[in-house]
Amino acid sequence: MGKSSGHDDTAHDGTHAPMVQEVTDFEVLEIALRELAIEKGLFTAEDHRHYTEWAEQMGPAPAARLVARAWLDPGFKELALTDALAASREVGIDWLHDPPTGFGSPSDFTLLHVLEDTPTLHHVVVCTLCSCYPRPILGNSPEWYRTPNYRRRIVRWPRQVLAEFGLHLPEGVQVRVEDSNSKHRFLVLPVRPDGTEGWTEDQLAEIVTRDCMIGVALPRPGVTSNPSRPEHAAARPIAGHQPTEEIR
Amino acid sequence: MPNSAMGDHVSQLRPALHEFEDWVYPDGFAHSLFEAFMKNPHDVGGEPDAPAVFEEKQEEQWELNTFVTCEVLAWRGIWTSEERRRLGNVDVGRTQYHGLPYYGRWALAASRILVEKRYITLGELIERVAEVRQRQSVDGALTADPRTTGDGTAVVRNRHHAEAVGKGDPQCFAGQAGDPRFAVGDPVRVRQLPTLFYTRTQEYLRGVRGTVAKVSYETVLPEDEAFDREDLRPKWYYIVRFEMTDLWEGYAGLPGDTLQAELSEMWLEPAD
């Protein structure tokens, strides 16, 4: 965008600080849209605030809890595999009633399917068409999950792409890629790793990272966070945004 | 031939077909060229690409605001999320699809739906964008400052946002599609239907044989939902399992590797 603003844009000659930090066209567009939508009665400012509160608290902790409990309790595991929404409620996430809509989150729908790994079968989730992801129980999707690169390649070269994530699957393990292209959302239930005998649910939940539940990593004793990756910083991040290393 | 995801035309379509002449005559316009132009930009599965660095990203405040604005528009019955996906991921065309930021496309989709459904005029939006841009403070932060609060009672809204309350989606469509045509274990083949404007049936699955792994639910087709057609009958959906070696010529993994996708009855036919 050019100099459509009327403010004194003298930064070019270097004499008049302060620099005005460039606002992106998308920031401006969103503000304009939201104001018009409120003025036309499409929704209220309170609706927006209310939904933001719900969206901001989403994260992967309840999903990790679901996996840990399934490892410990065969009855709960059966529930997770046959009625994942009921199992979600047991760990504090009600897909239907938690979002302010009363009908679930519009983009995530109200259906979860848990994919059970075995010693000879490994699942990995992608949405080749956009970024469908079980947000209500796993939080917002990571940037790499949305990239065309991941979406193009994981369905065709899954073992190679998993290896790039540091996950080398042996010959005895089959790969099953789940292309999440419709209204079901998917969560991987990994195999409980050796070395966790006698652990509590809290201890187990610690090692169930977001990456494990997408299927690009395996849980390991002592590993309680996603691998360190380059992080693209935001110009004006969400207030209170956690650094990546704190997102489990 | 398993599929044409590697079709030469598709790989050339970003940003443009590299032809000497940028006009074209209708005679001899190849079917494969038509298919390449019709292919949905969001349908990238199986396209060749080199390894890249997988990154995390901090979310911008405006990205969260945009996500919430889009979801609230669906909450209040202005659109469905499928309309958003069509407008933001497909109707933008290939160049904009790959060239714009992820949530930038969400913001443009919301803009377009409000104009096209006549909730606002494009003139109003242009004026407001120009006005908001004047308001930026030194640190660049912007806040929404609506001049009034509109009367929502007269606003035209879809049925879905009311009919799904207390039920969920797709549960709100249950019991409307009759008996499912296929059962778990049935061999099926993905139909070779043409792509026109919008679909969620990936090109890499077309014509490939698979097995029904789960009878999922009933819902309106995305091809209909994306165009705000609430009057049409829901169809059954199935999770179908495919052998990787049936999907990809020269599959580089191991026999026994599989892929699953969730497809509507419209896109499936019985296989031997």
Coordinates of C-alpha atoms in Angstrom, one line a residue:
Chain A
M1 CA 0.0 0.0 0.0
G2 CA 1.2 3.5 -0.7
K3 CA 1.0 6.6 1.4
S4 CA -2.8 6.6 1.8
S5 CA -2.5 7.8 5.3
G6 CA -2.6 11.5 6.0
H7 CA -0.1 11.6 8.8
D8 CA 3.2 13.4 8.4
D9 CA 5.3 10.7 6.8
T10 CA 8.7 12.2 7.2
A11 CA 10.6 9.1 8.2
H12 CA 12.2 9.0 4.8
D13 CA 14.5 12.0 5.3
G14 CA 15.5 10.7 8.6
T15 CA 14.9 13.9 10.4
H16 CA 11.7 13.3 12.2
A17 CA 11.5 10.2 14.4
P18 CA 9.5 8.3 15.6
M19 CA 9.0 5.8 12.8
V20 CA 5.5 4.8 12.4
Q21 CA 5.4 1.0 12.4
E22 CA 3.7 -0.2 9.3
V23 CA 0.2 -1.6 9.8
T24 CA -0.6 -4.4 7.5
D25 CA -3.5 -4.2 5.2
F26 CA -5.0 -7.2 6.8
E27 CA -5.1 -5.6 10.3
V28 CA -6.8 -2.6 8.8
L29 CA -9.3 -4.8 6.9
E30 CA -10.2 -6.9 9.9
I31 CA -10.9 -3.8 12.0
A32 CA -13.0 -2.2 9.3
L33 CA -15.0 -5.4 8.8
R34 CA -15.6 -5.9 12.5
E35 CA -16.8 -2.4 12.9
L36 CA -19.2 -2.6 10.0
A37 CA -20.5 -6.0 11.1
I38 CA -21.2 -4.6 14.6
E39 CA -22.9 -1.5 13.2
K40 CA -25.1 -3.6 10.9
G41 CA -26.1 -5.9 13.8
L42 CA -24.6 -9.0 12.4
F43 CA -22.9 -9.7 15.7
T44 CA -22.0 -7.7 18.8
A45 CA -18.8 -6.5 20.3
E46 CA -19.7 -8.7 23.3
D47 CA -20.0 -11.8 20.9
H48 CA -16.5 -11.1 19.7
R49 CA -15.0 -10.7 23.1
H50 CA -16.8 -13.8 24.4
Y51 CA -15.6 -16.0 21.5
T52 CA -12.0 -14.6 21.9
E53 CA -12.0 -15.7 25.6
W54 CA -12.9 -19.2 24.6
A55 CA -10.4 -19.3 21.7
E56 CA -7.5 -18.0 23.8
Q57 CA -7.8 -20.7 26.4
M58 CA -7.6 -23.6 23.9
G59 CA -4.5 -25.8 24.1
P60 CA -3.2 -29.3 24.0
A61 CA -3.3 -30.1 27.7
P62 CA -6.8 -31.8 27.7
A63 CA -5.8 -34.1 24.8
A64 CA -2.6 -35.1 26.6
R65 CA -4.8 -35.9 29.6
L66 CA -7.1 -38.0 27.4
V67 CA -4.1 -40.1 26.1
A68 CA -2.6 -40.6 29.5
R69 CA -5.9 -41.8 30.9
A70 CA -6.4 -44.1 28.0
W71 CA -3.0 -45.7 28.7
L72 CA -4.0 -46.3 32.4
D73 CA -7.7 -47.2 32.1
P74 CA -8.8 -49.8 29.5
G75 CA -12.4 -48.8 30.0
F76 CA -11.6 -45.2 29.3
K77 CA -9.6 -46.2 26.3
E78 CA -12.6 -48.1 24.9
L79 CA -14.7 -45.0 25.4
A80 CA -12.1 -42.9 23.6
L81 CA -12.1 -45.2 20.6
T82 CA -15.9 -45.6 20.4
D83 CA -17.2 -42.2 21.6
A84 CA -14.4 -39.7 21.6
L85 CA -16.7 -36.8 22.4
A86 CA -17.7 -38.5 25.6
A87 CA -14.1 -39.2 26.5
S88 CA -13.4 -35.5 25.8
R89 CA -16.0 -34.5 28.3
E90 CA -14.3 -36.7 30.9
V91 CA -11.1 -34.6 30.5
G92 CA -13.0 -31.3 30.6
I93 CA -13.8 -30.5 27.0
D94 CA -17.4 -30.4 25.8
W95 CA -17.2 -30.0 22.0
L96 CA -20.9 -29.0 21.8
H97 CA -21.3 -26.7 24.8
D98 CA -17.9 -25.1 25.4
P99 CA -17.9 -22.9 22.4
P100 CA -20.3 -19.9 22.8
T101 CA -22.3 -21.0 19.8
G102 CA -24.3 -23.8 21.5
F103 CA -23.6 -25.9 18.4
G104 CA -19.9 -26.4 18.7
S105 CA -17.1 -24.5 17.0
P106 CA -18.1 -23.6 13.4
S107 CA -14.9 -24.6 11.8
D108 CA -14.2 -27.7 13.9
F109 CA -17.6 -29.2 14.0
T110 CA -18.5 -31.7 16.8
L111 CA -16.9 -35.0 15.9
L112 CA -13.6 -36.5 17.1
H113 CA -12.1 -39.8 16.1
V114 CA -9.2 -41.2 18.1
L115 CA -6.7 -43.2 16.0
E116 CA -5.1 -46.0 18.0
D117 CA -1.4 -46.7 17.2
T118 CA -0.2 -50.3 17.9
P119 CA 3.4 -51.7 17.9
T120 CA 2.9 -52.3 14.1
L121 CA 0.8 -49.3 13.0
H122 CA 1.6 -45.6 13.2
H123 CA -0.9 -42.8 12.4
V124 CA -0.2 -39.3 11.2
V125 CA -2.7 -36.6 10.6
V126 CA -2.9 -34.0 7.8
C127 CA -5.5 -31.8 6.1
T128 CA -4.3 -31.6 2.5
L129 CA -7.1 -29.1 1.7
C130 CA -6.6 -26.5 4.5
S131 CA -5.7 -27.0 8.1
C132 CA -8.6 -29.1 9.7
Y133 CA -7.4 -29.8 13.2
P134 CA -9.0 -30.8 16.6
R135 CA -8.7 -27.2 18.0
P136 CA -11.1 -27.6 20.9
I137 CA -9.0 -30.3 22.5
L138 CA -5.5 -29.7 21.0
G139 CA -5.4 -25.9 20.5
N140 CA -4.5 -24.0 17.4
S141 CA -2.6 -25.9 14.7
P142 CA 1.1 -25.2 14.3
E143 CA 2.3 -23.1 11.4
W144 CA 4.1 -26.1 9.7
Y145 CA 0.9 -28.1 9.7
R146 CA -0.8 -25.4 7.5
T147 CA 2.0 -25.2 5.0
P148 CA 1.5 -26.5 1.5
N149 CA 4.8 -28.3 1.9
Y150 CA 3.6 -30.6 4.7
R151 CA 0.3 -31.1 3.0
R152 CA 1.7 -31.9 -0.4
R153 CA 4.3 -34.4 0.9
I154 CA 3.1 -36.3 3.9
V155 CA 0.4 -38.1 1.9
R156 CA 2.9 -39.3 -0.7
W157 CA 6.2 -39.6 1.1
P158 CA 5.1 -40.1 4.7
R159 CA 8.2 -42.0 5.9
Q160 CA 10.5 -39.4 4.4
V161 CA 8.6 -36.5 6.0
L162 CA 8.4 -38.2 9.4
A163 CA 12.1 -38.7 9.2
E164 CA 12.5 -35.0 8.7
F165 CA 10.7 -34.6 12.0
G166 CA 13.1 -37.0 13.6
L167 CA 10.8 -40.0 13.6
H168 CA 12.4 -42.9 11.8
L169 CA 9.8 -45.8 11.6
P170 CA 11.2 -49.3 11.3
E171 CA 10.2 -51.7 8.6
G172 CA 7.9 -53.6 10.9
V173 CA 5.7 -50.5 11.4
Q174 CA 3.0 -49.6 8.9
V175 CA 2.2 -46.0 8.3
R176 CA -1.4 -44.8 8.0
V177 CA -1.9 -41.2 6.9
E178 CA -5.3 -39.7 7.9
D179 CA -6.3 -36.9 5.5
S180 CA -8.7 -34.9 7.6
N181 CA -10.7 -33.5 4.7
S182 CA -14.3 -33.5 6.0
K183 CA -16.1 -33.1 9.3
H184 CA -14.3 -35.6 11.6
R185 CA -11.4 -34.3 13.5
F186 CA -8.6 -36.7 14.5
L187 CA -6.3 -37.3 17.4
V188 CA -3.5 -39.9 17.5
L189 CA -3.4 -42.2 20.6
P190 CA 0.3 -43.3 20.6
V191 CA 1.6 -46.5 22.1
R192 CA 2.6 -46.1 25.7
P193 CA 6.4 -46.1 25.8
D194 CA 8.6 -48.4 27.8
G195 CA 10.1 -46.9 30.9
T196 CA 6.8 -45.5 32.1
E197 CA 5.8 -48.4 34.3
G198 CA 4.1 -47.3 37.5
W199 CA 3.8 -43.7 36.3
T200 CA 0.8 -41.6 37.4
E201 CA -1.6 -39.9 35.0
D202 CA 0.0 -36.6 35.6
Q203 CA 3.5 -38.0 34.8
L204 CA 2.2 -39.7 31.7
A205 CA 0.4 -36.6 30.4
E206 CA 3.7 -34.6 30.7
I207 CA 5.3 -36.6 27.9
V208 CA 2.3 -36.5 25.5
T209 CA 3.2 -33.5 23.4
R210 CA 1.2 -31.9 20.7
D211 CA 3.5 -33.4 18.0
C212 CA 2.8 -36.9 19.4
M213 CA -0.9 -36.4 19.0
I214 CA -0.5 -35.2 15.4
G215 CA 1.7 -38.2 14.8
V216 CA 5.0 -36.6 13.9
A217 CA 6.7 -37.7 17.1
L218 CA 6.5 -40.5 19.6
P219 CA 6.3 -40.0 23.4
R220 CA 9.5 -40.7 25.2
P221 CA 10.3 -40.6 29.0
G222 CA 12.1 -37.4 29.7
V223 CA 10.8 -35.5 26.6
T224 CA 8.0 -33.1 27.7
S225 CA 8.1 -30.5 24.9
N226 CA 8.0 -30.4 21.1
P227 CA 11.5 -30.3 19.5
S228 CA 12.9 -26.8 19.3
R229 CA 12.2 -25.4 15.9
P230 CA 12.8 -22.0 14.3
E231 CA 10.1 -19.6 15.4
H232 CA 8.7 -16.9 13.1
A233 CA 8.1 -13.9 15.4
A234 CA 5.0 -11.8 15.1
A235 CA 5.2 -8.0 14.6
R236 CA 2.4 -7.4 17.2
P237 CA 1.8 -10.8 18.9
I238 CA -1.2 -11.6 20.9
A239 CA -0.9 -10.2 24.4
G240 CA 0.4 -12.9 26.7
H241 CA 1.6 -15.1 23.9
Q242 CA 3.7 -17.9 25.2
P243 CA 7.1 -18.6 23.7
T244 CA 7.1 -21.8 21.7
E245 CA 9.2 -23.7 24.2
E246 CA 6.4 -23.4 26.7
I247 CA 3.8 -24.7 24.3
R248 CA 3.6 -28.4 24.9
Chain B
M1 CA -1.6 -43.4 -14.2
P2 CA -2.8 -43.5 -10.6
N3 CA -3.6 -39.8 -10.6
S4 CA -2.7 -36.6 -12.3
A5 CA -1.5 -34.6 -9.3
M6 CA 1.8 -34.2 -11.0
G7 CA 0.2 -33.0 -14.3
D8 CA 2.6 -30.7 -16.0
H9 CA 0.1 -27.9 -16.4
V10 CA -0.6 -27.7 -12.7
S11 CA 3.0 -27.3 -11.8
Q12 CA 3.3 -24.5 -14.3
L13 CA 0.2 -22.6 -13.0
R14 CA 2.1 -20.8 -10.3
P15 CA 2.1 -17.9 -11.0
A16 CA 1.0 -18.3 -14.6
L17 CA 1.1 -20.7 -17.5
H18 CA 4.4 -19.9 -19.3
E19 CA 3.2 -19.5 -22.8
F20 CA 4.6 -17.1 -25.3
E21 CA 1.1 -15.8 -26.1
D22 CA -1.1 -14.8 -23.2
W23 CA -4.3 -15.4 -25.1
V24 CA -5.7 -18.7 -26.2
Y25 CA -8.0 -20.1 -28.9
P26 CA -10.8 -22.4 -28.0
D27 CA -10.0 -25.0 -30.7
G28 CA -7.6 -27.6 -29.5
F29 CA -7.9 -26.5 -25.9
A30 CA -6.8 -29.8 -24.3
H31 CA -9.0 -31.5 -21.7
S32 CA -5.9 -31.8 -19.5
L33 CA -5.5 -28.1 -19.6
F34 CA -9.1 -27.5 -18.7
E35 CA -8.7 -29.9 -15.7
A36 CA -5.5 -28.0 -14.7
F37 CA -7.4 -24.7 -14.7
M38 CA -10.4 -26.2 -12.8
K39 CA -8.2 -27.9 -10.1
N40 CA -9.0 -26.3 -6.7
P41 CA -5.9 -24.4 -5.5
H42 CA -6.4 -25.9 -2.0
D43 CA -6.0 -29.4 -3.3
V44 CA -2.2 -29.8 -3.0
G45 CA -1.9 -33.4 -1.8
G46 CA 0.8 -35.3 -3.7
E47 CA 2.3 -32.4 -5.5
P48 CA 6.0 -32.6 -5.7
D49 CA 8.0 -30.4 -3.4
A50 CA 11.4 -30.3 -1.8
P51 CA 12.0 -30.6 2.0
A52 CA 11.6 -27.4 3.9
V53 CA 12.3 -26.3 7.4
F54 CA 9.2 -26.9 9.6
E55 CA 8.7 -23.7 11.7
E56 CA 6.6 -22.6 14.6
K57 CA 5.0 -19.1 14.5
Q58 CA 3.9 -16.5 16.9
E59 CA 0.4 -15.5 16.2
E60 CA -0.3 -11.8 15.4
Q61 CA -3.1 -10.1 17.3
W62 CA -4.9 -9.4 14.1
E63 CA -4.7 -13.1 13.1
L64 CA -6.6 -14.1 16.3
N65 CA -9.1 -11.2 15.7
T66 CA -9.6 -12.4 12.2
F67 CA -10.2 -16.0 13.2
V68 CA -12.7 -14.9 15.8
T69 CA -14.5 -12.6 13.5
C70 CA -14.9 -15.4 11.0
E71 CA -16.1 -17.8 13.6
V72 CA -18.6 -15.3 15.1
L73 CA -20.0 -14.6 11.6
A74 CA -20.8 -18.4 11.5
W75 CA -22.1 -18.4 15.1
R76 CA -24.6 -15.7 14.1
G77 CA -25.7 -17.4 10.9
I78 CA -24.1 -15.1 8.3
W79 CA -22.2 -18.0 6.7
T80 CA -21.0 -21.6 7.3
S81 CA -17.4 -22.5 7.6
E82 CA -17.6 -24.2 4.2
E83 CA -18.5 -20.9 2.6
R84 CA -15.4 -19.5 4.2
R85 CA -13.2 -22.3 2.9
R86 CA -14.4 -21.8 -0.6
L87 CA -14.0 -18.1 -0.6
G88 CA -10.6 -18.1 1.2
N89 CA -8.9 -21.2 -0.2
V90 CA -10.3 -21.7 -3.7
D91 CA -12.1 -18.8 -5.2
V92 CA -9.0 -16.6 -4.7
G93 CA -7.2 -18.5 -7.4
R94 CA -3.8 -20.1 -7.4
T95 CA -1.7 -17.0 -7.3
Q96 CA -3.4 -15.4 -4.3
Y97 CA -3.8 -18.7 -2.6
H98 CA 0.0 -19.2 -2.4
G99 CA 0.9 -15.5 -2.2
L100 CA -1.3 -14.3 0.7
P101 CA -0.8 -15.0 4.4
Y102 CA -3.0 -17.7 5.8
Y103 CA -5.3 -15.4 7.9
G104 CA -5.1 -12.7 5.2
R105 CA -7.2 -15.0 3.1
W106 CA -9.6 -15.4 6.0
A107 CA -10.0 -11.6 6.2
L108 CA -10.6 -11.4 2.5
A109 CA -13.2 -14.2 2.6
A110 CA -15.1 -12.4 5.3
S111 CA -15.0 -9.2 3.3
R112 CA -16.3 -10.9 0.2
I113 CA -19.2 -12.7 1.9
L114 CA -20.5 -9.5 3.5
V115 CA -20.4 -7.7 0.2
E116 CA -21.8 -10.5 -1.9
K117 CA -24.6 -11.2 0.6
R118 CA -25.4 -7.5 0.6
Y119 CA -24.8 -6.9 4.3
I120 CA -22.5 -4.1 3.4
T121 CA -21.6 -2.3 0.2
L122 CA -18.1 -2.4 -1.3
G123 CA -18.2 1.4 -1.1
E124 CA -18.8 1.3 2.6
L125 CA -15.9 -1.1 3.1
I126 CA -13.5 0.9 1.0
E127 CA -14.4 4.1 2.9
R128 CA -14.0 2.4 6.3
V129 CA -10.7 0.8 5.4
A130 CA -9.3 4.2 4.4
E131 CA -10.7 5.8 7.6
V132 CA -9.2 3.0 9.8
R133 CA -5.8 3.5 8.2
Q134 CA -5.9 7.2 9.2
R135 CA -6.3 6.2 12.8
Q136 CA -3.2 4.3 13.5
S137 CA -1.2 5.4 16.4
V138 CA 2.6 5.7 16.7
D139 CA 2.9 2.1 17.9
G140 CA 0.7 1.0 15.1
A141 CA -1.9 -0.7 17.3
L142 CA -5.5 -0.4 16.1
T143 CA -8.7 -1.1 18.0
A144 CA -12.2 -1.6 16.7
D145 CA -14.4 1.4 17.4
P146 CA -17.9 0.9 16.0
R147 CA -19.9 4.1 15.7
T148 CA -23.2 2.4 16.6
T149 CA -24.6 -0.9 17.6
G150 CA -26.9 -2.2 14.9
D151 CA -30.3 -3.8 15.3
G152 CA -29.7 -7.5 14.8
T153 CA -33.4 -8.6 14.6
A154 CA -33.8 -7.6 11.0
V155 CA -30.6 -9.3 9.7
V156 CA -31.1 -12.3 7.3
R157 CA -29.4 -15.4 8.8
N158 CA -29.1 -19.0 7.8
R159 CA -31.2 -21.8 9.4
H160 CA -28.1 -23.8 10.3
H161 CA -27.0 -21.6 13.2
A162 CA -30.3 -22.1 14.9
E163 CA -31.1 -25.7 13.9
A164 CA -27.7 -27.0 15.1
V165 CA -28.0 -25.5 18.6
G166 CA -28.0 -28.3 21.2
K167 CA -27.2 -30.9 18.5
G168 CA -24.0 -30.0 16.8
D169 CA -22.8 -30.4 13.3
P170 CA -23.1 -32.9 11.6
Q171 CA -25.4 -34.4 14.2
C172 CA -28.1 -31.8 13.2
F173 CA -28.4 -33.7 9.8
A174 CA -28.9 -37.1 11.3
G175 CA -31.7 -39.3 10.0
Q176 CA -32.2 -37.4 6.7
A177 CA -30.2 -39.4 4.2
G178 CA -32.0 -42.7 4.3
D179 CA -30.0 -46.0 4.5
P180 CA -26.3 -45.8 3.8
R181 CA -25.3 -47.5 0.5
F182 CA -22.1 -48.9 1.8
A183 CA -21.0 -50.8 4.9
V184 CA -17.7 -51.3 6.6
G185 CA -15.5 -53.6 4.5
D186 CA -17.1 -52.8 1.2
P187 CA -14.8 -52.2 -1.7
V188 CA -15.4 -48.8 -3.3
R189 CA -13.9 -46.7 -6.0
V190 CA -13.7 -42.9 -6.0
R191 CA -15.6 -41.6 -8.9
Q192 CA -13.9 -39.6 -11.7
L193 CA -16.3 -36.7 -11.6
P194 CA -15.2 -33.3 -13.0
T195 CA -14.0 -30.6 -10.7
L196 CA -16.0 -27.4 -11.1
F197 CA -15.6 -24.5 -8.7
Y198 CA -15.4 -26.5 -5.4
T199 CA -15.0 -29.9 -3.9
R200 CA -13.3 -31.6 -0.9
T201 CA -12.7 -34.8 -2.8
Q202 CA -9.0 -34.7 -3.5
E203 CA -7.7 -35.2 -7.0
Y204 CA -5.1 -37.7 -5.9
L205 CA -7.9 -40.1 -4.8
R206 CA -9.9 -40.0 -8.1
G207 CA -10.4 -43.4 -9.7
V208 CA -8.6 -45.2 -6.9
R209 CA -10.1 -48.3 -5.2
G210 CA -10.4 -48.4 -1.4
T211 CA -12.2 -50.1 1.4
V212 CA -14.9 -48.6 3.7
A213 CA -13.3 -48.3 7.2
K214 CA -16.2 -46.4 8.9
V215 CA -19.7 -45.2 8.1
S216 CA -19.3 -41.7 9.4
Y217 CA -22.4 -39.4 9.4
E218 CA -24.9 -37.6 7.3
T219 CA -24.3 -34.1 6.2
V220 CA -24.9 -31.7 3.3
L221 CA -22.3 -32.0 0.6
P222 CA -19.5 -29.4 0.9
E223 CA -20.2 -28.7 -2.8
D224 CA -23.6 -27.4 -1.7
E225 CA -22.8 -26.1 1.8
A226 CA -20.0 -23.9 0.3
F227 CA -22.7 -22.1 -1.7
D228 CA -25.2 -21.7 1.1
R229 CA -27.6 -24.3 -0.1
E230 CA -29.5 -25.4 3.0
D231 CA -32.4 -26.8 1.1
L232 CA -30.6 -29.9 -0.1
R233 CA -30.7 -33.4 1.3
P234 CA -27.8 -34.6 3.3
K235 CA -25.7 -37.6 2.1
W236 CA -23.8 -40.4 3.9
Y237 CA -20.1 -40.0 4.5
Y238 CA -17.5 -42.7 4.9
I239 CA -13.9 -43.0 6.0
V240 CA -12.2 -44.9 3.2
R241 CA -8.9 -46.7 3.4
F242 CA -6.5 -46.8 0.5
E243 CA -3.3 -48.7 -0.1
M244 CA -0.5 -46.3 -0.7
T245 CA 0.7 -48.5 -3.6
D246 CA -2.7 -48.0 -5.3
L247 CA -2.4 -44.2 -4.9
W248 CA 1.2 -43.6 -6.0
E249 CA 3.1 -45.1 -8.8
G250 CA 6.5 -46.1 -7.4
Y251 CA 5.5 -45.5 -3.8
A252 CA 8.7 -45.1 -1.8
G253 CA 7.4 -46.5 1.5
L254 CA 6.5 -50.1 2.3
P255 CA 3.7 -52.4 1.2
G256 CA 1.0 -52.2 3.8
D257 CA 1.2 -48.4 4.3
T258 CA -2.2 -46.9 3.9
L259 CA -4.1 -43.6 3.8
Q260 CA -7.6 -42.7 4.9
A261 CA -9.9 -39.9 3.8
E262 CA -13.6 -39.1 4.5
L263 CA -15.7 -39.0 1.4
S264 CA -19.4 -38.5 0.5
E265 CA -21.6 -41.1 -1.1
M266 CA -21.8 -38.9 -4.2
W267 CA -18.1 -39.5 -4.9
L268 CA -18.1 -43.3 -4.3
E269 CA -19.2 -46.2 -6.5
P270 CA -19.0 -50.0 -5.8
A271 CA -15.8 -51.7 -6.8
D272 CA -15.0 -55.4 -7.3

